[in-house]
Amino acid sequence: NAGVTQTPKFQVLKTGQSMTLQCAQDMNHNSMYWYRQDPGMGLRLIYYSASEGTTDKGEVPNGYNVSRLNKREFSLRLESAAPSQTSVYFCASSEGDGTGELFFGEGSRLTVL
Amino acid sequence: AQSVTQLDSQVPVFEEAPVELRCNYSSSVSVYLFWYVQYPNQGLQLLLKYLSGSTLVESINGFEAEFNKSQTSFHLRKPSVHISDTAEYFCAVPGSGGSYIPTFGRGTSLIVHP
């Protein structure tokens, strides 16, 4: 009963390094999302994928890229990490029709030094 | 575009006291409304949702929320809180224009003191 699985759970990077956050869901959902959570800012959408083969920018896409590898997997890449990208990142999935809930992963805590 | 406002960033209460977490939304179209809860060091999970029908919706752990169209509100209430209810609570609405991208409020931190 995995739901949404994110890896890694913790990561420390130096400024300028790159990394990819992996996300997979086993619920056959159409839509997948990447959010970042910062104190006092709530959840902010980075990128989303409404369906397999499509991706779109959210509220805060700068410095990030995404890949919807297949229906199950949606990865988030930081090409050149900056301290401002220190955050907790959440992947989520949903049916995508607006009436259903979002299912979230447990989060990935990223620190950029 | 639809949006939500959570009026309180932090709500401290004592155990067994009642609590209300406030959420107001702005929308000119049919409204779906959600409350999510985030326990410490976990992801968000759905607490309850309003899609249609009865304006009062309940969760399995004693929370309830009432959709009030005239006041554009969807406040979350519990008559008697427990220590285990300490968490961050987020109100959310789907996006408009066919994208259905959820928009979240900034969250309310419920802190239950013994």
PDB file of C-alpha atoms in Angstrom:
ATOM      1  CA  ASN A   1       0.000   0.000   0.000  1.00  0.00           C
ATOM      2  CA  ALA A   2       2.770   2.441  -0.991  1.00  0.00           C
ATOM      3  CA  GLY A   3       0.746   5.386  -2.413  1.00  0.00           C
ATOM      4  CA  VAL A   4       3.236   8.142  -3.292  1.00  0.00           C
ATOM      5  CA  THR A   5       6.907   7.409  -2.715  1.00  0.00           C
ATOM      6  CA  GLN A   6       9.594  10.105  -2.738  1.00  0.00           C
ATOM      7  CA  THR A   7      13.348   9.695  -2.632  1.00  0.00           C
ATOM      8  CA  PRO A   8      15.577  10.792  -1.067  1.00  0.00           C
ATOM      9  CA  LYS A   9      14.050  11.863   2.250  1.00  0.00           C
ATOM     10  CA  PHE A  10      17.019  14.037   3.164  1.00  0.00           C
ATOM     11  CA  GLN A  11      19.751  15.635   1.094  1.00  0.00           C
ATOM     12  CA  VAL A  12      22.451  18.205   1.704  1.00  0.00           C
ATOM     13  CA  LEU A  13      23.947  19.949  -1.315  1.00  0.00           C
ATOM     14  CA  LYS A  14      26.544  22.586  -1.902  1.00  0.00           C
ATOM     15  CA  THR A  15      25.665  25.642  -3.951  1.00  0.00           C
ATOM     16  CA  GLY A  16      25.932  24.830  -7.637  1.00  0.00           C
ATOM     17  CA  GLN A  17      25.497  21.081  -7.311  1.00  0.00           C
ATOM     18  CA  SER A  18      22.694  19.303  -9.115  1.00  0.00           C
ATOM     19  CA  MET A  19      20.290  16.625  -7.992  1.00  0.00           C
ATOM     20  CA  THR A  20      17.038  14.904  -8.890  1.00  0.00           C
ATOM     21  CA  LEU A  21      14.136  14.175  -6.585  1.00  0.00           C
ATOM     22  CA  GLN A  22      12.271  11.053  -7.593  1.00  0.00           C
ATOM     23  CA  CYS A  23       8.544  10.461  -7.166  1.00  0.00           C
ATOM     24  CA  ALA A  24       6.410   7.447  -8.012  1.00  0.00           C
ATOM     25  CA  GLN A  25       2.725   6.690  -7.436  1.00  0.00           C
ATOM     26  CA  ASP A  26       0.965   3.356  -7.683  1.00  0.00           C
ATOM     27  CA  MET A  27      -2.634   4.573  -7.824  1.00  0.00           C
ATOM     28  CA  ASN A  28      -2.857   4.996 -11.611  1.00  0.00           C
ATOM     29  CA  HIS A  29      -3.456   8.732 -11.169  1.00  0.00           C
ATOM     30  CA  ASN A  30      -3.417  11.038 -14.147  1.00  0.00           C
ATOM     31  CA  SER A  31      -2.042  14.157 -12.464  1.00  0.00           C
ATOM     32  CA  MET A  32       1.124  14.680 -10.483  1.00  0.00           C
ATOM     33  CA  TYR A  33       2.524  17.737  -8.725  1.00  0.00           C
ATOM     34  CA  TRP A  34       5.645  19.066  -7.089  1.00  0.00           C
ATOM     35  CA  TYR A  35       5.258  21.543  -4.225  1.00  0.00           C
ATOM     36  CA  ARG A  36       7.704  23.219  -1.920  1.00  0.00           C
ATOM     37  CA  GLN A  37       6.859  24.108   1.654  1.00  0.00           C
ATOM     38  CA  ASP A  38       8.546  26.954   3.481  1.00  0.00           C
ATOM     39  CA  PRO A  39       7.694  28.391   6.920  1.00  0.00           C
ATOM     40  CA  GLY A  40       4.863  30.900   6.699  1.00  0.00           C
ATOM     41  CA  MET A  41       4.477  30.407   2.944  1.00  0.00           C
ATOM     42  CA  GLY A  42       2.261  27.349   2.853  1.00  0.00           C
ATOM     43  CA  LEU A  43       2.554  25.095  -0.173  1.00  0.00           C
ATOM     44  CA  ARG A  44       3.693  26.571  -3.446  1.00  0.00           C
ATOM     45  CA  LEU A  45       3.362  24.713  -6.714  1.00  0.00           C
ATOM     46  CA  ILE A  46       6.584  24.296  -8.654  1.00  0.00           C
ATOM     47  CA  TYR A  47       5.473  22.185 -11.626  1.00  0.00           C
ATOM     48  CA  TYR A  48       2.627  19.877 -12.417  1.00  0.00           C
ATOM     49  CA  SER A  49       1.742  17.239 -14.958  1.00  0.00           C
ATOM     50  CA  ALA A  50      -1.943  16.998 -15.818  1.00  0.00           C
ATOM     51  CA  SER A  51      -1.417  13.759 -17.704  1.00  0.00           C
ATOM     52  CA  GLU A  52       1.334  11.540 -19.010  1.00  0.00           C
ATOM     53  CA  GLY A  53       3.401  13.418 -21.562  1.00  0.00           C
ATOM     54  CA  THR A  54       2.526  16.928 -20.396  1.00  0.00           C
ATOM     55  CA  THR A  55       4.146  19.259 -17.886  1.00  0.00           C
ATOM     56  CA  ASP A  56       3.429  22.864 -16.963  1.00  0.00           C
ATOM     57  CA  LYS A  57       4.904  25.535 -14.756  1.00  0.00           C
ATOM     58  CA  GLY A  58       3.362  26.390 -11.449  1.00  0.00           C
ATOM     59  CA  GLU A  59       3.847  29.382  -9.191  1.00  0.00           C
ATOM     60  CA  VAL A  60       7.607  29.048  -8.556  1.00  0.00           C
ATOM     61  CA  PRO A  61       9.282  27.136 -11.414  1.00  0.00           C
ATOM     62  CA  ASN A  62      12.557  29.059 -11.690  1.00  0.00           C
ATOM     63  CA  GLY A  63      15.604  26.902 -11.038  1.00  0.00           C
ATOM     64  CA  TYR A  64      13.755  23.632 -11.536  1.00  0.00           C
ATOM     65  CA  ASN A  65      13.001  21.187 -14.324  1.00  0.00           C
ATOM     66  CA  VAL A  66      10.684  18.193 -14.372  1.00  0.00           C
ATOM     67  CA  SER A  67      10.183  14.984 -16.302  1.00  0.00           C
ATOM     68  CA  ARG A  68       7.038  12.889 -16.467  1.00  0.00           C
ATOM     69  CA  LEU A  69       8.816   9.669 -17.283  1.00  0.00           C
ATOM     70  CA  ASN A  70       5.620   7.609 -17.505  1.00  0.00           C
ATOM     71  CA  LYS A  71       2.250   7.585 -15.785  1.00  0.00           C
ATOM     72  CA  ARG A  72       3.801   6.476 -12.487  1.00  0.00           C
ATOM     73  CA  GLU A  73       6.884   8.670 -12.215  1.00  0.00           C
ATOM     74  CA  PHE A  74       7.451  12.427 -12.011  1.00  0.00           C
ATOM     75  CA  SER A  75      10.935  13.706 -11.191  1.00  0.00           C
ATOM     76  CA  LEU A  76      12.123  17.159 -10.140  1.00  0.00           C
ATOM     77  CA  ARG A  77      15.634  18.312 -11.036  1.00  0.00           C
ATOM     78  CA  LEU A  78      17.685  21.132  -9.595  1.00  0.00           C
ATOM     79  CA  GLU A  79      20.384  21.905 -12.166  1.00  0.00           C
ATOM     80  CA  SER A  80      22.428  24.324 -10.054  1.00  0.00           C
ATOM     81  CA  ALA A  81      21.246  24.404  -6.472  1.00  0.00           C
ATOM     82  CA  ALA A  82      21.014  27.704  -4.592  1.00  0.00           C
ATOM     83  CA  PRO A  83      20.515  28.364  -0.855  1.00  0.00           C
ATOM     84  CA  SER A  84      17.055  29.777  -1.693  1.00  0.00           C
ATOM     85  CA  GLN A  85      16.058  26.258  -2.716  1.00  0.00           C
ATOM     86  CA  THR A  86      16.492  24.985   0.822  1.00  0.00           C
ATOM     87  CA  SER A  87      13.021  23.672   1.540  1.00  0.00           C
ATOM     88  CA  VAL A  88      10.832  20.637   2.043  1.00  0.00           C
ATOM     89  CA  TYR A  89       9.594  19.253  -1.250  1.00  0.00           C
ATOM     90  CA  PHE A  90       6.392  17.283  -1.641  1.00  0.00           C
ATOM     91  CA  CYS A  91       5.208  15.217  -4.538  1.00  0.00           C
ATOM     92  CA  ALA A  92       1.483  14.575  -4.887  1.00  0.00           C
ATOM     93  CA  SER A  93      -0.867  12.820  -7.257  1.00  0.00           C
ATOM     94  CA  SER A  94      -4.582  12.904  -8.017  1.00  0.00           C
ATOM     95  CA  GLU A  95      -7.170  11.809 -10.528  1.00  0.00           C
ATOM     96  CA  GLY A  96      -7.026  15.389 -11.796  1.00  0.00           C
ATOM     97  CA  ASP A  97     -10.728  16.119 -12.064  1.00  0.00           C
ATOM     98  CA  GLY A  98     -10.813  18.622  -9.209  1.00  0.00           C
ATOM     99  CA  THR A  99     -13.147  16.627  -7.000  1.00  0.00           C
ATOM    100  CA  GLY A 100     -10.722  14.097  -5.644  1.00  0.00           C
ATOM    101  CA  GLU A 101      -8.114  14.382  -3.003  1.00  0.00           C
ATOM    102  CA  LEU A 102      -4.425  14.828  -3.490  1.00  0.00           C
ATOM    103  CA  PHE A 103      -2.230  12.066  -2.144  1.00  0.00           C
ATOM    104  CA  PHE A 104       1.096  13.297  -0.840  1.00  0.00           C
ATOM    105  CA  GLY A 105       4.454  11.706  -0.337  1.00  0.00           C
ATOM    106  CA  GLU A 106       6.255  12.064   2.972  1.00  0.00           C
ATOM    107  CA  GLY A 107       8.472  14.859   1.723  1.00  0.00           C
ATOM    108  CA  SER A 108      12.113  15.422   0.868  1.00  0.00           C
ATOM    109  CA  ARG A 109      14.050  17.816   3.074  1.00  0.00           C
ATOM    110  CA  LEU A 110      16.722  19.590   1.041  1.00  0.00           C
ATOM    111  CA  THR A 111      19.430  21.829   2.462  1.00  0.00           C
ATOM    112  CA  VAL A 112      21.660  23.852   0.158  1.00  0.00           C
ATOM    113  CA  LEU A 113      24.796  25.237   1.796  1.00  0.00           C
TER     114      LEU A 113
ATOM    115  CA  ALA B   1      -8.728  32.527 -10.182  1.00  0.00           C
ATOM    116  CA  GLN B   2      -9.941  30.849  -7.056  1.00  0.00           C
ATOM    117  CA  SER B   3      -8.089  31.490  -3.815  1.00  0.00           C
ATOM    118  CA  VAL B   4      -8.336  30.734  -0.113  1.00  0.00           C
ATOM    119  CA  THR B   5      -7.418  32.762   2.928  1.00  0.00           C
ATOM    120  CA  GLN B   6      -6.671  31.240   6.288  1.00  0.00           C
ATOM    121  CA  LEU B   7      -7.043  34.025   8.757  1.00  0.00           C
ATOM    122  CA  ASP B   8      -4.974  32.595  11.602  1.00  0.00           C
ATOM    123  CA  SER B   9      -1.398  31.408  11.260  1.00  0.00           C
ATOM    124  CA  GLN B  10      -1.374  29.872  14.723  1.00  0.00           C
ATOM    125  CA  VAL B  11      -4.128  28.790  17.120  1.00  0.00           C
ATOM    126  CA  PRO B  12      -3.105  27.689  20.628  1.00  0.00           C
ATOM    127  CA  VAL B  13      -5.728  25.912  22.723  1.00  0.00           C
ATOM    128  CA  PHE B  14      -5.890  23.744  25.810  1.00  0.00           C
ATOM    129  CA  GLU B  15      -6.791  20.092  25.610  1.00  0.00           C
ATOM    130  CA  GLU B  16     -10.560  19.385  25.636  1.00  0.00           C
ATOM    131  CA  ALA B  17     -11.369  22.968  24.591  1.00  0.00           C
ATOM    132  CA  PRO B  18     -13.295  23.705  21.374  1.00  0.00           C
ATOM    133  CA  VAL B  19     -11.482  25.107  18.374  1.00  0.00           C
ATOM    134  CA  GLU B  20     -12.341  26.822  15.104  1.00  0.00           C
ATOM    135  CA  LEU B  21      -9.888  27.243  12.239  1.00  0.00           C
ATOM    136  CA  ARG B  22     -11.071  29.801   9.730  1.00  0.00           C
ATOM    137  CA  CYS B  23     -11.000  29.589   5.948  1.00  0.00           C
ATOM    138  CA  ASN B  24     -12.510  31.978   3.419  1.00  0.00           C
ATOM    139  CA  TYR B  25     -12.534  31.394  -0.299  1.00  0.00           C
ATOM    140  CA  SER B  26     -13.089  33.555  -3.340  1.00  0.00           C
ATOM    141  CA  SER B  27     -14.871  32.057  -6.269  1.00  0.00           C
ATOM    142  CA  SER B  28     -17.572  32.913  -8.731  1.00  0.00           C
ATOM    143  CA  VAL B  29     -18.074  29.350  -9.895  1.00  0.00           C
ATOM    144  CA  SER B  30     -19.167  26.081  -8.344  1.00  0.00           C
ATOM    145  CA  VAL B  31     -17.026  25.386  -5.341  1.00  0.00           C
ATOM    146  CA  TYR B  32     -15.304  22.315  -4.047  1.00  0.00           C
ATOM    147  CA  LEU B  33     -13.535  22.778  -0.732  1.00  0.00           C
ATOM    148  CA  PHE B  34     -10.993  20.687   1.135  1.00  0.00           C
ATOM    149  CA  TRP B  35      -9.230  20.582   4.483  1.00  0.00           C
ATOM    150  CA  TYR B  36      -5.913  18.788   4.724  1.00  0.00           C
ATOM    151  CA  VAL B  37      -3.918  17.997   7.870  1.00  0.00           C
ATOM    152  CA  GLN B  38      -0.153  17.680   8.187  1.00  0.00           C
ATOM    153  CA  TYR B  39       1.198  15.993  11.299  1.00  0.00           C
ATOM    154  CA  PRO B  40       4.815  16.765  12.245  1.00  0.00           C
ATOM    155  CA  ASN B  41       7.350  15.462   9.740  1.00  0.00           C
ATOM    156  CA  GLN B  42       4.702  13.975   7.486  1.00  0.00           C
ATOM    157  CA  GLY B  43       3.013  14.789   4.201  1.00  0.00           C
ATOM    158  CA  LEU B  44      -0.479  16.240   3.954  1.00  0.00           C
ATOM    159  CA  GLN B  45      -3.530  14.014   4.100  1.00  0.00           C
ATOM    160  CA  LEU B  46      -7.148  14.756   3.392  1.00  0.00           C
ATOM    161  CA  LEU B  47      -9.221  15.522   6.472  1.00  0.00           C
ATOM    162  CA  LEU B  48     -12.587  16.263   4.830  1.00  0.00           C
ATOM    163  CA  LYS B  49     -14.092  17.729   1.697  1.00  0.00           C
ATOM    164  CA  TYR B  50     -17.229  19.422   0.431  1.00  0.00           C
ATOM    165  CA  LEU B  51     -18.363  18.665  -3.100  1.00  0.00           C
ATOM    166  CA  SER B  52     -22.146  19.070  -2.980  1.00  0.00           C
ATOM    167  CA  GLY B  53     -25.191  18.205  -0.904  1.00  0.00           C
ATOM    168  CA  SER B  54     -25.204  18.745   2.843  1.00  0.00           C
ATOM    169  CA  THR B  55     -23.256  21.840   3.795  1.00  0.00           C
ATOM    170  CA  LEU B  56     -21.928  20.169   6.954  1.00  0.00           C
ATOM    171  CA  VAL B  57     -19.213  17.603   6.408  1.00  0.00           C
ATOM    172  CA  GLU B  58     -17.488  15.514   9.037  1.00  0.00           C
ATOM    173  CA  SER B  59     -14.240  13.640   9.415  1.00  0.00           C
ATOM    174  CA  ILE B  60     -13.696  10.334  11.169  1.00  0.00           C
ATOM    175  CA  ASN B  61     -11.755  11.934  14.029  1.00  0.00           C
ATOM    176  CA  GLY B  62     -14.400  14.431  15.159  1.00  0.00           C
ATOM    177  CA  PHE B  63     -13.680  17.486  13.003  1.00  0.00           C
ATOM    178  CA  GLU B  64     -16.442  19.113  10.993  1.00  0.00           C
ATOM    179  CA  ALA B  65     -16.647  21.962   8.514  1.00  0.00           C
ATOM    180  CA  GLU B  66     -19.601  23.909   7.209  1.00  0.00           C
ATOM    181  CA  PHE B  67     -19.834  25.347   3.734  1.00  0.00           C
ATOM    182  CA  ASN B  68     -21.362  28.807   3.978  1.00  0.00           C
ATOM    183  CA  LYS B  69     -21.980  30.261   0.551  1.00  0.00           C
ATOM    184  CA  SER B  70     -23.220  33.652   1.737  1.00  0.00           C
ATOM    185  CA  GLN B  71     -20.101  34.212   3.827  1.00  0.00           C
ATOM    186  CA  THR B  72     -17.776  32.362   1.406  1.00  0.00           C
ATOM    187  CA  SER B  73     -16.400  30.404   4.329  1.00  0.00           C
ATOM    188  CA  PHE B  74     -15.502  26.813   5.137  1.00  0.00           C
ATOM    189  CA  HIS B  75     -14.415  26.951   8.787  1.00  0.00           C
ATOM    190  CA  LEU B  76     -13.125  23.833  10.514  1.00  0.00           C
ATOM    191  CA  ARG B  77     -14.355  23.046  14.018  1.00  0.00           C
ATOM    192  CA  LYS B  78     -13.911  20.485  16.729  1.00  0.00           C
ATOM    193  CA  PRO B  79     -15.838  20.594  20.026  1.00  0.00           C
ATOM    194  CA  SER B  80     -13.051  19.051  22.113  1.00  0.00           C
ATOM    195  CA  VAL B  81      -9.459  18.785  20.949  1.00  0.00           C
ATOM    196  CA  HIS B  82      -6.786  16.286  21.933  1.00  0.00           C
ATOM    197  CA  ILE B  83      -3.031  16.590  22.153  1.00  0.00           C
ATOM    198  CA  SER B  84      -2.840  14.390  19.067  1.00  0.00           C
ATOM    199  CA  ASP B  85      -4.676  17.049  17.030  1.00  0.00           C
ATOM    200  CA  THR B  86      -1.565  19.221  17.134  1.00  0.00           C
ATOM    201  CA  ALA B  87      -0.755  19.697  13.453  1.00  0.00           C
ATOM    202  CA  GLU B  88      -0.788  22.103  10.530  1.00  0.00           C
ATOM    203  CA  TYR B  89      -4.147  22.468   8.793  1.00  0.00           C
ATOM    204  CA  PHE B  90      -4.563  23.626   5.218  1.00  0.00           C
ATOM    205  CA  CYS B  91      -7.681  24.753   3.416  1.00  0.00           C
ATOM    206  CA  ALA B  92      -7.710  24.195  -0.359  1.00  0.00           C
ATOM    207  CA  VAL B  93      -9.780  24.754  -3.484  1.00  0.00           C
ATOM    208  CA  PRO B  94      -9.322  23.361  -6.985  1.00  0.00           C
ATOM    209  CA  GLY B  95      -8.170  25.778  -9.630  1.00  0.00           C
ATOM    210  CA  SER B  96     -10.405  27.241 -12.271  1.00  0.00           C
ATOM    211  CA  GLY B  97     -10.277  27.246 -16.041  1.00  0.00           C
ATOM    212  CA  GLY B  98     -10.195  23.493 -16.382  1.00  0.00           C
ATOM    213  CA  SER B  99      -6.791  22.957 -14.809  1.00  0.00           C
ATOM    214  CA  TYR B 100      -8.095  21.880 -11.383  1.00  0.00           C
ATOM    215  CA  ILE B 101      -4.701  22.697  -9.913  1.00  0.00           C
ATOM    216  CA  PRO B 102      -5.322  22.902  -6.182  1.00  0.00           C
ATOM    217  CA  THR B 103      -4.657  26.174  -4.431  1.00  0.00           C
ATOM    218  CA  PHE B 104      -3.745  25.957  -0.760  1.00  0.00           C
ATOM    219  CA  GLY B 105      -4.048  28.475   2.018  1.00  0.00           C
ATOM    220  CA  ARG B 106      -0.944  29.341   4.019  1.00  0.00           C
ATOM    221  CA  GLY B 107      -1.901  26.958   6.777  1.00  0.00           C
ATOM    222  CA  THR B 108      -2.934  27.235  10.423  1.00  0.00           C
ATOM    223  CA  SER B 109      -0.802  25.667  13.094  1.00  0.00           C
ATOM    224  CA  LEU B 110      -3.028  24.156  15.792  1.00  0.00           C
ATOM    225  CA  ILE B 111      -1.128  23.776  19.049  1.00  0.00           C
ATOM    226  CA  VAL B 112      -2.902  21.829  21.767  1.00  0.00           C
ATOM    227  CA  HIS B 113      -1.539  22.320  25.272  1.00  0.00           C
ATOM    228  CA  PRO B 114      -2.122  19.854  28.127  1.00  0.00           C
TER     229      PRO B 114
END
